[in-house]
Short mmCIF file of N, CA and C in Angstrom, two decimals:
data_model
loop_
_atom_site.label_atom_id
_atom_site.label_comp_id
_atom_site.label_asym_id
_atom_site.label_seq_id
_atom_site.Cartn_x
_atom_site.Cartn_y
_atom_site.Cartn_z
N UNK A 1 64.09 52.51 -167.84
CA UNK A 1 64.43 53.90 -167.62
C UNK A 1 64.50 54.16 -166.12
N UNK A 2 65.49 54.95 -165.71
CA UNK A 2 65.72 55.20 -164.29
C UNK A 2 64.70 56.18 -163.72
N UNK A 3 64.32 55.94 -162.46
CA UNK A 3 63.41 56.81 -161.73
C UNK A 3 62.10 57.08 -162.48
N UNK A 4 61.41 56.03 -162.83
CA UNK A 4 60.15 56.20 -163.55
C UNK A 4 59.04 55.44 -162.86
N UNK A 5 57.82 55.90 -163.00
CA UNK A 5 56.66 55.25 -162.42
C UNK A 5 55.73 54.84 -163.56
N UNK A 6 55.22 53.63 -163.45
CA UNK A 6 54.33 53.12 -164.49
C UNK A 6 52.92 53.64 -164.28
N UNK A 7 52.35 54.19 -165.32
CA UNK A 7 50.94 54.56 -165.34
C UNK A 7 50.37 53.83 -166.55
N UNK A 8 49.67 52.77 -166.26
CA UNK A 8 49.25 51.89 -167.35
C UNK A 8 50.50 51.27 -167.95
N UNK A 9 50.69 51.45 -169.23
CA UNK A 9 51.90 50.93 -169.87
C UNK A 9 52.90 52.05 -170.14
N UNK A 10 52.59 53.25 -169.67
CA UNK A 10 53.45 54.41 -169.92
C UNK A 10 54.29 54.69 -168.69
N UNK A 11 55.56 54.97 -168.88
CA UNK A 11 56.48 55.28 -167.80
C UNK A 11 56.61 56.79 -167.65
N UNK A 12 56.37 57.30 -166.44
CA UNK A 12 56.50 58.73 -166.17
C UNK A 12 57.78 58.96 -165.37
N UNK A 13 58.72 59.73 -165.90
CA UNK A 13 59.95 60.00 -165.16
C UNK A 13 59.67 60.74 -163.86
N UNK A 14 60.46 60.44 -162.84
CA UNK A 14 60.30 61.10 -161.55
C UNK A 14 60.46 62.61 -161.67
N UNK A 15 61.32 63.05 -162.55
CA UNK A 15 61.51 64.49 -162.74
C UNK A 15 60.21 65.15 -163.22
N UNK A 16 59.49 64.49 -164.12
CA UNK A 16 58.21 65.02 -164.60
C UNK A 16 57.18 65.02 -163.48
N UNK A 17 57.16 63.98 -162.67
CA UNK A 17 56.25 63.95 -161.53
C UNK A 17 56.58 65.06 -160.53
N UNK A 18 57.86 65.38 -160.39
CA UNK A 18 58.28 66.47 -159.51
C UNK A 18 57.78 67.81 -160.04
N UNK A 19 57.89 68.02 -161.33
CA UNK A 19 57.40 69.26 -161.95
C UNK A 19 55.89 69.39 -161.76
N UNK A 20 55.18 68.31 -161.99
CA UNK A 20 53.72 68.32 -161.83
C UNK A 20 53.35 68.58 -160.37
N UNK A 21 54.04 67.92 -159.45
CA UNK A 21 53.79 68.11 -158.03
C UNK A 21 54.03 69.56 -157.63
N UNK A 22 55.12 70.14 -158.08
CA UNK A 22 55.41 71.54 -157.77
C UNK A 22 54.36 72.49 -158.30
N UNK A 23 53.95 72.27 -159.53
CA UNK A 23 52.95 73.15 -160.14
C UNK A 23 51.62 73.06 -159.40
N UNK A 24 51.19 71.85 -159.09
CA UNK A 24 49.93 71.66 -158.37
C UNK A 24 50.02 72.25 -156.96
N UNK A 25 51.15 72.05 -156.29
CA UNK A 25 51.33 72.62 -154.95
C UNK A 25 51.24 74.14 -154.98
N UNK A 26 51.83 74.76 -155.98
CA UNK A 26 51.78 76.22 -156.10
C UNK A 26 50.38 76.72 -156.38
N UNK A 27 49.68 76.04 -157.25
CA UNK A 27 48.31 76.45 -157.59
C UNK A 27 47.39 76.27 -156.39
N UNK A 28 47.44 75.10 -155.76
CA UNK A 28 46.57 74.87 -154.60
C UNK A 28 46.94 75.78 -153.44
N UNK A 29 48.23 75.94 -153.19
CA UNK A 29 48.67 76.79 -152.09
C UNK A 29 48.24 78.23 -152.26
N UNK A 30 48.40 78.78 -153.45
CA UNK A 30 48.01 80.17 -153.67
C UNK A 30 46.49 80.33 -153.66
N UNK A 31 45.77 79.34 -154.16
CA UNK A 31 44.30 79.41 -154.13
C UNK A 31 43.80 79.41 -152.68
N UNK A 32 44.37 78.54 -151.86
CA UNK A 32 43.98 78.51 -150.44
C UNK A 32 44.41 79.79 -149.72
N UNK A 33 45.53 80.34 -150.13
CA UNK A 33 45.97 81.59 -149.52
C UNK A 33 45.03 82.74 -149.89
N UNK A 34 44.52 82.74 -151.11
CA UNK A 34 43.51 83.73 -151.49
C UNK A 34 42.26 83.58 -150.62
N UNK A 35 41.87 82.34 -150.39
CA UNK A 35 40.71 82.07 -149.56
C UNK A 35 40.95 82.55 -148.12
N UNK A 36 42.11 82.27 -147.58
CA UNK A 36 42.46 82.72 -146.23
C UNK A 36 42.50 84.24 -146.15
N UNK A 37 43.00 84.87 -147.19
CA UNK A 37 43.04 86.34 -147.23
C UNK A 37 41.62 86.91 -147.29
N UNK A 38 40.77 86.29 -148.07
CA UNK A 38 39.39 86.74 -148.19
C UNK A 38 38.67 86.69 -146.84
N UNK A 39 38.92 85.63 -146.07
CA UNK A 39 38.29 85.47 -144.76
C UNK A 39 39.09 86.11 -143.62
N UNK A 40 40.09 86.90 -143.97
CA UNK A 40 40.89 87.69 -143.01
C UNK A 40 41.69 86.83 -142.03
N UNK A 41 42.12 85.64 -142.46
CA UNK A 41 43.04 84.85 -141.65
C UNK A 41 44.48 85.33 -141.85
N UNK A 42 44.70 86.01 -142.95
CA UNK A 42 46.02 86.57 -143.23
C UNK A 42 45.84 87.94 -143.88
N UNK A 43 46.72 88.86 -143.52
CA UNK A 43 46.64 90.18 -144.13
C UNK A 43 47.53 90.28 -145.38
N UNK A 44 48.18 89.18 -145.70
CA UNK A 44 49.06 89.15 -146.87
C UNK A 44 48.30 88.56 -148.04
N UNK A 45 48.10 89.35 -149.06
CA UNK A 45 47.43 88.86 -150.26
C UNK A 45 48.44 88.17 -151.15
N UNK A 46 48.07 87.04 -151.76
CA UNK A 46 48.98 86.41 -152.70
C UNK A 46 49.37 87.33 -153.86
N UNK A 47 48.56 88.35 -154.11
CA UNK A 47 48.85 89.30 -155.19
C UNK A 47 50.06 90.17 -154.89
N UNK A 48 50.68 89.97 -153.73
CA UNK A 48 51.89 90.74 -153.39
C UNK A 48 53.00 90.49 -154.42
N UNK A 49 52.93 89.35 -155.08
CA UNK A 49 53.93 89.04 -156.10
C UNK A 49 53.83 90.00 -157.29
N UNK A 50 52.67 90.60 -157.46
CA UNK A 50 52.45 91.56 -158.55
C UNK A 50 52.65 93.00 -158.10
N UNK A 51 53.16 93.22 -156.90
CA UNK A 51 53.31 94.57 -156.34
C UNK A 51 54.08 95.53 -157.25
N UNK A 52 55.14 95.10 -157.93
CA UNK A 52 55.87 96.05 -158.78
C UNK A 52 55.08 96.53 -160.01
N UNK A 53 53.98 95.87 -160.32
CA UNK A 53 53.20 96.20 -161.51
C UNK A 53 52.01 97.05 -161.09
N UNK A 54 51.76 98.12 -161.81
CA UNK A 54 50.63 99.00 -161.51
C UNK A 54 49.38 98.52 -162.23
N UNK A 55 48.23 98.79 -161.62
CA UNK A 55 46.96 98.48 -162.27
C UNK A 55 45.94 97.92 -161.30
N UNK A 56 44.69 98.28 -161.53
CA UNK A 56 43.61 97.76 -160.68
C UNK A 56 43.26 96.33 -161.08
N UNK A 57 43.67 95.89 -162.24
CA UNK A 57 43.37 94.56 -162.73
C UNK A 57 43.96 93.47 -161.82
N UNK A 58 44.95 93.84 -160.99
CA UNK A 58 45.59 92.85 -160.11
C UNK A 58 44.60 92.27 -159.11
N UNK A 59 43.58 93.02 -158.74
CA UNK A 59 42.59 92.55 -157.76
C UNK A 59 41.39 91.88 -158.44
N UNK A 60 41.35 91.87 -159.76
CA UNK A 60 40.25 91.26 -160.49
C UNK A 60 40.64 89.83 -160.90
N UNK A 61 39.76 89.18 -161.64
CA UNK A 61 39.97 87.77 -161.98
C UNK A 61 41.26 87.55 -162.76
N UNK A 62 41.65 88.49 -163.61
CA UNK A 62 42.88 88.35 -164.39
C UNK A 62 44.10 88.34 -163.47
N UNK A 63 44.12 89.25 -162.52
CA UNK A 63 45.22 89.31 -161.57
C UNK A 63 45.31 88.06 -160.71
N UNK A 64 44.16 87.58 -160.28
CA UNK A 64 44.12 86.35 -159.47
C UNK A 64 44.64 85.17 -160.29
N UNK A 65 44.20 85.05 -161.53
CA UNK A 65 44.63 83.95 -162.40
C UNK A 65 46.13 84.01 -162.67
N UNK A 66 46.62 85.18 -162.99
CA UNK A 66 48.05 85.34 -163.26
C UNK A 66 48.86 85.02 -162.00
N UNK A 67 48.39 85.49 -160.85
CA UNK A 67 49.08 85.23 -159.60
C UNK A 67 49.15 83.74 -159.30
N UNK A 68 48.04 83.04 -159.45
CA UNK A 68 48.01 81.60 -159.17
C UNK A 68 48.95 80.86 -160.12
N UNK A 69 48.96 81.21 -161.38
CA UNK A 69 49.85 80.56 -162.35
C UNK A 69 51.31 80.87 -162.03
N UNK A 70 51.60 82.11 -161.65
CA UNK A 70 52.98 82.46 -161.26
C UNK A 70 53.46 81.64 -160.08
N UNK A 71 52.60 81.49 -159.07
CA UNK A 71 52.99 80.67 -157.92
C UNK A 71 53.17 79.21 -158.33
N UNK A 72 52.37 78.74 -159.26
CA UNK A 72 52.57 77.38 -159.76
C UNK A 72 53.93 77.21 -160.42
N UNK A 73 54.33 78.19 -161.23
CA UNK A 73 55.63 78.13 -161.91
C UNK A 73 56.79 78.27 -160.93
N UNK A 74 56.67 79.17 -159.97
CA UNK A 74 57.72 79.32 -158.96
C UNK A 74 57.84 78.04 -158.13
N UNK A 75 56.71 77.44 -157.86
CA UNK A 75 56.68 76.23 -157.05
C UNK A 75 57.37 75.05 -157.75
N UNK A 76 57.41 75.07 -159.06
CA UNK A 76 58.15 74.03 -159.78
C UNK A 76 59.62 74.08 -159.37
N UNK A 77 60.19 75.27 -159.31
CA UNK A 77 61.59 75.42 -158.88
C UNK A 77 61.77 74.96 -157.44
N UNK A 78 60.82 75.25 -156.58
CA UNK A 78 60.88 74.82 -155.18
C UNK A 78 60.87 73.29 -155.10
N UNK A 79 60.01 72.66 -155.88
CA UNK A 79 59.92 71.20 -155.89
C UNK A 79 61.20 70.57 -156.47
N UNK A 80 61.75 71.17 -157.51
CA UNK A 80 62.99 70.65 -158.08
C UNK A 80 64.15 70.77 -157.09
N UNK A 81 64.15 71.83 -156.30
CA UNK A 81 65.18 72.00 -155.27
C UNK A 81 65.05 70.90 -154.22
N UNK A 82 63.81 70.58 -153.82
CA UNK A 82 63.59 69.48 -152.88
C UNK A 82 64.06 68.16 -153.51
N UNK A 83 63.72 67.96 -154.77
CA UNK A 83 64.13 66.76 -155.48
C UNK A 83 65.66 66.59 -155.45
N UNK A 84 66.37 67.66 -155.71
CA UNK A 84 67.83 67.60 -155.74
C UNK A 84 68.43 67.31 -154.36
N UNK A 85 67.85 67.90 -153.32
CA UNK A 85 68.44 67.79 -151.99
C UNK A 85 67.90 66.67 -151.13
N UNK A 86 66.60 66.44 -151.17
CA UNK A 86 65.99 65.61 -150.13
C UNK A 86 65.10 64.47 -150.62
N UNK A 87 65.12 64.13 -151.88
CA UNK A 87 64.19 63.13 -152.40
C UNK A 87 64.35 61.76 -151.74
N UNK A 88 65.52 61.45 -151.22
CA UNK A 88 65.77 60.14 -150.62
C UNK A 88 65.32 60.05 -149.17
N UNK A 89 64.91 61.16 -148.59
CA UNK A 89 64.47 61.17 -147.19
C UNK A 89 63.06 60.60 -147.11
N UNK A 90 62.81 59.75 -146.13
CA UNK A 90 61.52 59.07 -146.04
C UNK A 90 60.58 59.64 -144.98
N UNK A 91 61.07 60.45 -144.10
CA UNK A 91 60.24 60.97 -143.02
C UNK A 91 59.45 62.20 -143.45
N UNK A 92 58.24 62.32 -142.92
CA UNK A 92 57.42 63.51 -143.17
C UNK A 92 58.06 64.76 -142.59
N UNK A 93 58.90 64.58 -141.59
CA UNK A 93 59.52 65.72 -140.93
C UNK A 93 60.43 66.53 -141.86
N UNK A 94 60.98 65.87 -142.88
CA UNK A 94 61.82 66.59 -143.84
C UNK A 94 60.99 67.59 -144.64
N UNK A 95 59.81 67.19 -145.06
CA UNK A 95 58.92 68.10 -145.77
C UNK A 95 58.45 69.23 -144.86
N UNK A 96 58.14 68.90 -143.62
CA UNK A 96 57.74 69.90 -142.64
C UNK A 96 58.86 70.91 -142.44
N UNK A 97 60.09 70.41 -142.26
CA UNK A 97 61.25 71.30 -142.09
C UNK A 97 61.49 72.13 -143.35
N UNK A 98 61.26 71.55 -144.50
CA UNK A 98 61.43 72.27 -145.76
C UNK A 98 60.43 73.43 -145.84
N UNK A 99 59.18 73.18 -145.45
CA UNK A 99 58.18 74.23 -145.43
C UNK A 99 58.54 75.36 -144.48
N UNK A 100 59.04 75.01 -143.29
CA UNK A 100 59.47 76.02 -142.33
C UNK A 100 60.66 76.81 -142.87
N UNK A 101 61.58 76.12 -143.53
CA UNK A 101 62.74 76.81 -144.11
C UNK A 101 62.32 77.81 -145.19
N UNK A 102 61.36 77.42 -146.03
CA UNK A 102 60.86 78.34 -147.06
C UNK A 102 60.20 79.54 -146.39
N UNK A 103 59.41 79.29 -145.37
CA UNK A 103 58.76 80.37 -144.61
C UNK A 103 59.79 81.34 -144.06
N UNK A 104 60.83 80.81 -143.43
CA UNK A 104 61.85 81.68 -142.85
C UNK A 104 62.59 82.49 -143.91
N UNK A 105 62.91 81.85 -145.03
CA UNK A 105 63.59 82.57 -146.11
C UNK A 105 62.70 83.70 -146.64
N UNK A 106 61.43 83.39 -146.87
CA UNK A 106 60.52 84.40 -147.42
C UNK A 106 60.25 85.55 -146.46
N UNK A 107 60.02 85.22 -145.20
CA UNK A 107 59.60 86.26 -144.27
C UNK A 107 60.74 86.91 -143.50
N UNK A 108 61.90 86.32 -143.53
CA UNK A 108 63.04 86.94 -142.86
C UNK A 108 64.01 87.55 -143.88
N UNK A 109 64.11 86.96 -145.06
CA UNK A 109 65.10 87.40 -146.02
C UNK A 109 64.59 88.26 -147.16
N UNK A 110 63.34 88.08 -147.53
CA UNK A 110 62.85 88.76 -148.73
C UNK A 110 62.08 90.07 -148.54
N UNK A 111 61.65 90.43 -147.33
CA UNK A 111 60.88 91.68 -147.23
C UNK A 111 61.60 92.90 -147.79
N UNK A 112 62.90 92.90 -147.75
CA UNK A 112 63.64 94.04 -148.30
C UNK A 112 63.60 94.04 -149.83
N UNK A 113 63.36 92.89 -150.44
CA UNK A 113 63.37 92.79 -151.90
C UNK A 113 61.99 92.89 -152.53
N UNK A 114 60.93 92.58 -151.76
CA UNK A 114 59.58 92.57 -152.32
C UNK A 114 58.83 93.80 -151.85
N UNK A 115 58.40 94.61 -152.80
CA UNK A 115 57.66 95.83 -152.46
C UNK A 115 56.35 95.46 -151.76
N UNK A 116 56.06 96.14 -150.68
CA UNK A 116 54.81 95.91 -149.97
C UNK A 116 54.88 94.84 -148.90
N UNK A 117 55.99 94.12 -148.84
CA UNK A 117 56.12 93.08 -147.82
C UNK A 117 56.88 93.63 -146.62
N UNK A 118 56.31 93.42 -145.45
CA UNK A 118 56.90 93.92 -144.21
C UNK A 118 57.69 92.80 -143.53
N UNK A 119 58.60 93.15 -142.63
CA UNK A 119 59.25 92.12 -141.82
C UNK A 119 58.21 91.35 -141.01
N UNK A 120 58.49 90.13 -140.69
CA UNK A 120 57.53 89.23 -140.04
C UNK A 120 56.98 89.80 -138.75
N UNK A 121 57.80 90.48 -137.98
CA UNK A 121 57.35 90.98 -136.68
C UNK A 121 56.34 92.12 -136.78
N UNK A 122 56.12 92.65 -137.98
CA UNK A 122 55.15 93.74 -138.16
C UNK A 122 53.76 93.23 -138.54
N UNK A 123 53.60 91.92 -138.65
CA UNK A 123 52.29 91.34 -138.93
C UNK A 123 51.64 90.88 -137.63
N UNK A 124 50.32 90.76 -137.65
CA UNK A 124 49.61 90.28 -136.47
C UNK A 124 49.81 88.77 -136.31
N UNK A 125 49.51 88.27 -135.12
CA UNK A 125 49.76 86.87 -134.78
C UNK A 125 49.00 85.91 -135.69
N UNK A 126 47.76 86.23 -136.02
CA UNK A 126 46.95 85.35 -136.87
C UNK A 126 47.58 85.21 -138.25
N UNK A 127 48.08 86.31 -138.81
CA UNK A 127 48.75 86.26 -140.11
C UNK A 127 50.00 85.40 -140.04
N UNK A 128 50.81 85.61 -139.02
CA UNK A 128 52.05 84.84 -138.86
C UNK A 128 51.74 83.35 -138.75
N UNK A 129 50.78 83.01 -137.92
CA UNK A 129 50.42 81.60 -137.71
C UNK A 129 49.81 80.97 -138.96
N UNK A 130 48.92 81.71 -139.62
CA UNK A 130 48.29 81.19 -140.84
C UNK A 130 49.32 80.93 -141.92
N UNK A 131 50.21 81.88 -142.14
CA UNK A 131 51.25 81.71 -143.16
C UNK A 131 52.19 80.56 -142.81
N UNK A 132 52.56 80.44 -141.55
CA UNK A 132 53.42 79.33 -141.12
C UNK A 132 52.74 77.99 -141.39
N UNK A 133 51.47 77.89 -141.04
CA UNK A 133 50.73 76.65 -141.28
C UNK A 133 50.65 76.32 -142.78
N UNK A 134 50.40 77.34 -143.59
CA UNK A 134 50.35 77.11 -145.03
C UNK A 134 51.68 76.59 -145.55
N UNK A 135 52.79 77.16 -145.09
CA UNK A 135 54.09 76.71 -145.57
C UNK A 135 54.45 75.33 -145.05
N UNK A 136 54.01 74.99 -143.85
CA UNK A 136 54.23 73.63 -143.34
C UNK A 136 53.48 72.62 -144.20
N UNK A 137 52.23 72.92 -144.50
CA UNK A 137 51.43 72.03 -145.35
C UNK A 137 52.03 71.95 -146.75
N UNK A 138 52.42 73.08 -147.29
CA UNK A 138 53.03 73.15 -148.62
C UNK A 138 54.31 72.31 -148.69
N UNK A 139 55.21 72.51 -147.73
CA UNK A 139 56.45 71.75 -147.71
C UNK A 139 56.23 70.27 -147.51
N UNK A 140 55.27 69.93 -146.66
CA UNK A 140 54.95 68.52 -146.42
C UNK A 140 54.37 67.87 -147.67
N UNK A 141 53.50 68.59 -148.37
CA UNK A 141 52.92 68.07 -149.61
C UNK A 141 54.01 67.78 -150.64
N UNK A 142 54.87 68.76 -150.85
CA UNK A 142 55.95 68.58 -151.82
C UNK A 142 56.89 67.47 -151.37
N UNK A 143 57.31 67.54 -150.12
CA UNK A 143 58.27 66.56 -149.62
C UNK A 143 57.76 65.14 -149.64
N UNK A 144 56.55 64.94 -149.14
CA UNK A 144 56.00 63.59 -149.10
C UNK A 144 55.77 63.06 -150.51
N UNK A 145 55.21 63.89 -151.38
CA UNK A 145 54.91 63.44 -152.75
C UNK A 145 56.17 63.00 -153.49
N UNK A 146 57.21 63.81 -153.41
CA UNK A 146 58.44 63.49 -154.14
C UNK A 146 59.15 62.30 -153.51
N UNK A 147 59.27 62.28 -152.20
CA UNK A 147 59.96 61.17 -151.52
C UNK A 147 59.20 59.86 -151.70
N UNK A 148 57.89 59.92 -151.63
CA UNK A 148 57.08 58.72 -151.82
C UNK A 148 57.30 58.14 -153.21
N UNK A 149 57.21 58.98 -154.22
CA UNK A 149 57.40 58.50 -155.59
C UNK A 149 58.81 57.96 -155.81
N UNK A 150 59.80 58.64 -155.24
CA UNK A 150 61.17 58.17 -155.37
C UNK A 150 61.32 56.77 -154.75
N UNK A 151 60.81 56.61 -153.54
CA UNK A 151 60.92 55.31 -152.86
C UNK A 151 60.11 54.23 -153.55
N UNK A 152 58.95 54.59 -154.09
CA UNK A 152 58.15 53.62 -154.84
C UNK A 152 58.91 53.13 -156.07
N UNK A 153 59.57 54.04 -156.76
CA UNK A 153 60.31 53.65 -157.95
C UNK A 153 61.54 52.83 -157.60
N UNK A 154 62.15 53.11 -156.46
CA UNK A 154 63.29 52.31 -156.02
C UNK A 154 62.82 50.88 -155.69
N UNK A 155 61.66 50.76 -155.06
CA UNK A 155 61.10 49.44 -154.76
C UNK A 155 60.75 48.70 -156.05
N UNK A 156 60.22 49.41 -157.02
CA UNK A 156 59.87 48.81 -158.30
C UNK A 156 61.12 48.29 -159.00
N UNK A 157 62.20 49.04 -158.92
CA UNK A 157 63.48 48.60 -159.51
C UNK A 157 63.99 47.33 -158.83
N UNK A 158 63.92 47.31 -157.50
CA UNK A 158 64.37 46.13 -156.76
C UNK A 158 63.53 44.92 -157.12
N UNK A 159 62.22 45.11 -157.26
CA UNK A 159 61.32 44.02 -157.62
C UNK A 159 61.65 43.51 -159.01
N UNK A 160 61.89 44.42 -159.95
CA UNK A 160 62.21 44.02 -161.33
C UNK A 160 63.56 43.32 -161.41
N UNK A 161 64.51 43.70 -160.57
CA UNK A 161 65.82 43.08 -160.57
C UNK A 161 65.74 41.67 -160.01
N UNK A 162 64.92 41.48 -158.98
CA UNK A 162 64.81 40.17 -158.33
C UNK A 162 63.99 39.17 -159.13
N UNK A 163 63.27 39.60 -160.13
CA UNK A 163 62.44 38.67 -160.91
C UNK A 163 63.22 38.00 -161.99
#
């Protein structure tokens, strides 16, 4: 089977690994963002995604759980987009650039569409820097994970062909 990684005797398709990577990246990223928000490193709460919905429950455990799961699901699409465009790239810089590109799209293009989100220049420096660092780490995690698995599977194919 094409683009698969062996786990024991079971083959995992690269597409499935991409979905898992995206989901985990979204969950970890939003959880760390909640932590950064709690310690006032960023004034942007991850719960901003729930801004169109009314209710105090958004700030309680249910809102936090729903928010983290939503970011995990959205992150699957982000990872699949990386898979389609950049999976063959081997440098960490591609993931870093991908994270910066996501940051720019979100903070330059989406404030008009997301209720409660301000243009980037209206946030304090610590918030801007913290969010940029999170997106660089996020993009690098997704990029490296997908590219590494892709290249590993290509090497495995070459090894199997040469035997």
